Short mmCIF file of C-alpha atoms in Angstrom, two decimals:
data_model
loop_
_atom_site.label_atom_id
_atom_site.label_comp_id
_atom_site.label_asym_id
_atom_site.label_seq_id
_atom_site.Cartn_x
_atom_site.Cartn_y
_atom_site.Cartn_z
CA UNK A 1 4.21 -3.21 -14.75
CA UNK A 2 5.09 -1.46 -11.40
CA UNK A 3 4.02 1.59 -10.72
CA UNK A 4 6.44 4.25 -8.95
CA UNK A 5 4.26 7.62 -8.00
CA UNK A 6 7.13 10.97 -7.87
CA UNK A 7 6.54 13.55 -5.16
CA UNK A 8 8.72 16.10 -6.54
CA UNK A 9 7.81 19.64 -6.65
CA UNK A 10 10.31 20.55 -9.46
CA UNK A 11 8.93 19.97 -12.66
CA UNK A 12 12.20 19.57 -14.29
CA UNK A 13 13.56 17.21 -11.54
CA UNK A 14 10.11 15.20 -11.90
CA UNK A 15 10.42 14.74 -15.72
CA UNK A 16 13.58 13.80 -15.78
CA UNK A 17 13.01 10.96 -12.98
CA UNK A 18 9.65 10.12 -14.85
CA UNK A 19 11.37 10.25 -18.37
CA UNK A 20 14.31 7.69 -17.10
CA UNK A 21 12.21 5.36 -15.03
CA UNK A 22 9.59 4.64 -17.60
CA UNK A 23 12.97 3.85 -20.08
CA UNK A 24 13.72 0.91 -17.83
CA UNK A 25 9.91 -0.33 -18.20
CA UNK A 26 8.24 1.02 -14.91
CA UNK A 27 4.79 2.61 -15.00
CA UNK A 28 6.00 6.56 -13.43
CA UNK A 29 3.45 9.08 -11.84
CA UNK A 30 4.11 12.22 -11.17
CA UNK A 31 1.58 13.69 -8.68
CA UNK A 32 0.78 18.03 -9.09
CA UNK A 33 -1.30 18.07 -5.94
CA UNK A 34 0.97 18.41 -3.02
CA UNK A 35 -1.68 19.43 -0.65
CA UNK A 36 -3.29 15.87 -0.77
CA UNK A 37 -0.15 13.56 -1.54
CA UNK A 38 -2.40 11.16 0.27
CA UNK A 39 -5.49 11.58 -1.80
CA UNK A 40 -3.07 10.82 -4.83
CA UNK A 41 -1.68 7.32 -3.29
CA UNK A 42 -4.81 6.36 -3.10
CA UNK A 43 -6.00 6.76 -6.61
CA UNK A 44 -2.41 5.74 -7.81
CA UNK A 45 -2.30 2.71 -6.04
CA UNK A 46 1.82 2.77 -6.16
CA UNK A 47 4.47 -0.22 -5.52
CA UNK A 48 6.86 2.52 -4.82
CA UNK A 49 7.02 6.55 -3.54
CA UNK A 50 10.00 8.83 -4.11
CA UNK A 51 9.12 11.28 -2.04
CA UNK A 52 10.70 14.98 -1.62
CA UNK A 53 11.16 16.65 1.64
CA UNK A 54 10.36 20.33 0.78
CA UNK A 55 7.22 20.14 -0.27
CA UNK A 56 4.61 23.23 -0.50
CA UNK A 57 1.47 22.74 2.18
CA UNK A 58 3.04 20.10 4.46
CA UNK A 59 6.40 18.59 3.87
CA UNK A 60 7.71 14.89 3.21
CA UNK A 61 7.96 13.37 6.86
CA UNK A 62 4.42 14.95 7.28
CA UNK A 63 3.17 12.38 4.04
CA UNK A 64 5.09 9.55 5.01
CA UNK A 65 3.92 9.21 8.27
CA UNK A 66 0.04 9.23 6.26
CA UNK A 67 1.13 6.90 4.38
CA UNK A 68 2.64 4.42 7.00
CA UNK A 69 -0.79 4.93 8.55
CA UNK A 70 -2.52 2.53 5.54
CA UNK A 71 0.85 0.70 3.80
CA UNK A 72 3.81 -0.90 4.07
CA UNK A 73 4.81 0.83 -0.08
CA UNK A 74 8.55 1.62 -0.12
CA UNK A 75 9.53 5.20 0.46
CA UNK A 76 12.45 6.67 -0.89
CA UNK A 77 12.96 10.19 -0.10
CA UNK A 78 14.65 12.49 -2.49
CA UNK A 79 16.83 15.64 -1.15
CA UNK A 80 18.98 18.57 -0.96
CA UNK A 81 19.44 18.46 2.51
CA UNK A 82 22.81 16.10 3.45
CA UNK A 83 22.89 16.64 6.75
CA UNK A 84 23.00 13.34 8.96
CA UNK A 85 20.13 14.27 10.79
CA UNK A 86 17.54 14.98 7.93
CA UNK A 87 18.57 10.88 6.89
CA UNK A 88 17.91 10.00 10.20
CA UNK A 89 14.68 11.96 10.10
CA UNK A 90 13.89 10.25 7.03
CA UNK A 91 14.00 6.22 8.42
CA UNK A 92 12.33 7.86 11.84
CA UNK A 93 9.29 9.11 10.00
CA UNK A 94 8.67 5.84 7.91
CA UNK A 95 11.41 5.97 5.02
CA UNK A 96 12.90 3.09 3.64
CA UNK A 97 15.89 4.69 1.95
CA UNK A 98 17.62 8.48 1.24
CA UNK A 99 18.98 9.79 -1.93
CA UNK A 100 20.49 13.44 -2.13
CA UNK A 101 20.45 16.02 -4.55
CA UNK A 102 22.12 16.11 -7.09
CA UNK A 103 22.17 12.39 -8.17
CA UNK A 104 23.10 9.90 -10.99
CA UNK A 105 19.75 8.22 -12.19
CA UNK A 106 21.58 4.96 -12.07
CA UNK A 107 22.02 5.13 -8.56
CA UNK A 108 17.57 5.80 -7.97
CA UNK A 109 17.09 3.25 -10.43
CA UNK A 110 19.22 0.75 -8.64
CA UNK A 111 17.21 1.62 -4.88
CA UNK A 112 13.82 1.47 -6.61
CA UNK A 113 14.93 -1.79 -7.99
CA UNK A 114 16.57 -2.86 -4.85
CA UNK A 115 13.31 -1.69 -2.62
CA UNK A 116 10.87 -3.72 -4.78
CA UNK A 117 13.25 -6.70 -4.91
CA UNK A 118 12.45 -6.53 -0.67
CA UNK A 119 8.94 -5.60 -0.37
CA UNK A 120 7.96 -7.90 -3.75
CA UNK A 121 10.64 -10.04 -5.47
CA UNK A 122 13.15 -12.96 -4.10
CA UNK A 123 13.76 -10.84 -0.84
CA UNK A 124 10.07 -10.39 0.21
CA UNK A 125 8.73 -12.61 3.20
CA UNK A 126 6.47 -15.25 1.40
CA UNK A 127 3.59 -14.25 3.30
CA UNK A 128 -0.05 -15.53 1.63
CA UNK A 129 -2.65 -12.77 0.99
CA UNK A 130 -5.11 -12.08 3.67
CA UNK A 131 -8.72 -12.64 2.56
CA UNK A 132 -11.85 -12.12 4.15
CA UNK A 133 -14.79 -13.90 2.47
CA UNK A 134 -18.42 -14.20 3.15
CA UNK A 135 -20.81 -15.73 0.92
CA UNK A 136 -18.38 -14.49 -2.54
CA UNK A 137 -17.75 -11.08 -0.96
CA UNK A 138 -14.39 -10.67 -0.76
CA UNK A 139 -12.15 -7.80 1.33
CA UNK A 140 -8.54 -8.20 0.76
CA UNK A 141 -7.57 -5.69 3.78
CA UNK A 142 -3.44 -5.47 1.88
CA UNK A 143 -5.11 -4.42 -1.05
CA UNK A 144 -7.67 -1.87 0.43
CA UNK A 145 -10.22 -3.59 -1.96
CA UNK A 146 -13.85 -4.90 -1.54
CA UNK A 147 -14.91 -7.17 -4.80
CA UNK A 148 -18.58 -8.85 -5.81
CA UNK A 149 -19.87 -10.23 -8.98
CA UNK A 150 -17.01 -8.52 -11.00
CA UNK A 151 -17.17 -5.45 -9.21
CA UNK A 152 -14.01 -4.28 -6.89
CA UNK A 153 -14.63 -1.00 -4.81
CA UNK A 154 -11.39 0.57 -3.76
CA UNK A 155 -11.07 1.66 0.16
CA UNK A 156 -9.82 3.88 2.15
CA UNK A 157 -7.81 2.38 5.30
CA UNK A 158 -11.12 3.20 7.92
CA UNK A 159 -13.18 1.91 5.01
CA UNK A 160 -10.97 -1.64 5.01
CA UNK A 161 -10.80 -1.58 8.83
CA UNK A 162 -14.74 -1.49 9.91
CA UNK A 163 -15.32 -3.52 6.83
CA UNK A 164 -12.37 -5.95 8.62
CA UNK A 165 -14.27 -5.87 12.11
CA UNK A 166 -17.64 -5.94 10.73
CA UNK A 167 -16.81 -9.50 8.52
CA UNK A 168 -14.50 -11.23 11.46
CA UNK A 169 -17.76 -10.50 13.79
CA UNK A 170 -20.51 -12.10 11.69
CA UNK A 171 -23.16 -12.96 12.40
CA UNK A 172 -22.23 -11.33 15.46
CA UNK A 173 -22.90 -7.57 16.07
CA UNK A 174 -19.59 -5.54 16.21
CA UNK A 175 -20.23 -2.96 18.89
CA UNK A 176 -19.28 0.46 18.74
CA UNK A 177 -16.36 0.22 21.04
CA UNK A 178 -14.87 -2.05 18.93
CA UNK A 179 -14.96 -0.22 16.12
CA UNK A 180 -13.68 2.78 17.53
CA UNK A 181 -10.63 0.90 19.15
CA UNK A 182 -9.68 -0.41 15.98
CA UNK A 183 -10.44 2.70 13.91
CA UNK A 184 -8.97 5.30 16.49
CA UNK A 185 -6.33 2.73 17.83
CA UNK A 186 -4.50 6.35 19.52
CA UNK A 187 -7.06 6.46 22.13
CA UNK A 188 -7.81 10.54 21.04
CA UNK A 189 -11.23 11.53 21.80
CA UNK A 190 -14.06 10.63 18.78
CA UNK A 191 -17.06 12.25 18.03
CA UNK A 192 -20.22 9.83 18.27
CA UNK A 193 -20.80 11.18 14.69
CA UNK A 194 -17.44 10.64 13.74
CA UNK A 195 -18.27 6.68 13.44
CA UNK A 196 -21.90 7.00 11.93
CA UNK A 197 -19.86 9.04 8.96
CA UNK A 198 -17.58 6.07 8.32
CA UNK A 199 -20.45 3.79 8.32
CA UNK A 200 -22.33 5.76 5.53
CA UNK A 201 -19.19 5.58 3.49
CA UNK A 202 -18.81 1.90 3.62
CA UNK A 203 -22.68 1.28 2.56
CA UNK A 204 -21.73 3.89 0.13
CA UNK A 205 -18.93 1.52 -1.29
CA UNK A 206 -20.91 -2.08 -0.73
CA UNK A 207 -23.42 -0.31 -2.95
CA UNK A 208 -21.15 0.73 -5.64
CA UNK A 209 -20.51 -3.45 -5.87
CA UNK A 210 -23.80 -4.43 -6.13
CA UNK A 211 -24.81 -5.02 -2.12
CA UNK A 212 -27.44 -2.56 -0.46
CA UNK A 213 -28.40 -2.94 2.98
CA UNK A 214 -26.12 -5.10 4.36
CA UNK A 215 -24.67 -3.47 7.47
CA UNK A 216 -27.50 -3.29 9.78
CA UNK A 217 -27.64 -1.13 13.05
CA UNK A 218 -28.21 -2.59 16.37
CA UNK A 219 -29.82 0.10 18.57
CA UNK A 220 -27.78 0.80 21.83
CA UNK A 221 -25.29 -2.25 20.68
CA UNK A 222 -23.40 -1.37 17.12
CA UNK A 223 -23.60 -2.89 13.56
CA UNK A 224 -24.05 -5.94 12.06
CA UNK A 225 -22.92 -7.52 8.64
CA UNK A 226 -26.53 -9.19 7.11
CA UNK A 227 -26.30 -11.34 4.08
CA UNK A 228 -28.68 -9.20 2.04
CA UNK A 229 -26.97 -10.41 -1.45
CA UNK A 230 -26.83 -14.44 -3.29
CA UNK A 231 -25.17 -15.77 -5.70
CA UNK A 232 -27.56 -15.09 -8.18
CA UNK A 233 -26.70 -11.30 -7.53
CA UNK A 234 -22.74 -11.55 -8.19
CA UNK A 235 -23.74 -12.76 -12.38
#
């Protein structure tokens, strides 16, 4: 069942978009915490957003362009603003489609379906999976997911990315610098600490699967992805 997560601030607006999108057999979410739309994509895990503009905290360009940071998920935004220049907005900051306010349901229903047709059905490039494998550990960088012996930790997109670097390097050590360029690919200024952080949090995760002291640091060089696990671990 896809999954469509709502970003709508008006409760009655949301439940009647959740109400008629579940009738046509999607999964619908409707999010509460609009100060970490973010945070809620990630645990949602969504094949679709429709996504409101005026939103409290930050507004809807502001979470699309988070979201384009880590996905490629359609984005439909959802408005009361008509003007040309807030649908133009829209597609600038990441959007894949507009709908204004007021609208039929038909017509959402027919852009969701239309949207996951391209990014999913018989419109969407037949590109294979990417996986990264070493020794039955498995990263699947689309999917933000690390997996081992039956266990799948989900990621963040700096999670997936040194993870990414750290498994293309092997046995090689992946030196700082490249794991800042990838990471911080905006060339802003990082704190040494910054990376050491990330690090912790992707032990953090390989241990959560099953895999303890795998990323090893290289004094004065960077980190380096050891085979600490066997096949006798992942049963």
């Amino acid at each position: 069942m896809q999954k469509i997560m709502i970003v709508e601030d008006d409760p009655k607006i949301a439940e009647h978009l959740q109400s008629y999108i579940q009738k046509y057999g999607y999964e619908a979410v409707k999010i509460a915490a609009f100060d970490r739309v973010i945070d809620e994509f990630h645990k949602t895990k969504p094949d679709l957003v429709l996504l409101d503009i005026n939103l409290p905290s930050y507004d809807g360009y502001y979470w699309c362009r988070q979201i384009r940071k880590e996905s490629i998920c359609p984005v439909i935004f959802i408005s009361a603003r008509i003007g040309e220049m807030d649908q133009i907005m829209a597609l600038e900051n990441g959007g894949d489609d507009f709908i204004t306010k007021p609208f039929h349901p038909e017509i959402v229903l027919a852009k969701i379906r239309s949207q996951l047709r391209r990014a999913y059905g018989e419109y969407a490039s037949k590109v294979e999976e990417r996986i990264l494998e070493i020794e039955n550990l498995r990263l699947y960088p689309e999917r933000m997911e690390l997996s081992f012996g039956g266990n799948t930790a989900a990621l963040s997109k700096k999670e997936t990315d040194t993870i990414e670097v750290l498994m293309e390097r092997y046995p090689r050590v992946a030196g700082r610098e490249d794991l800042l360029e990838k990471l911080w690919d905006e060339h802003v200024y990082v704190d040494e600490n910054t990376l050491n952080v990330n690090i912790t949090r992707v032990r953090k995760k390989m241990e959560s699967i099953g895999i303890k002291g795998a990323i090893e640091t290289v004094r004065g060089a960077g980190y380096r992805l050891s085979v600490t696990w066997s096949e006798e671990d992942e049963g």
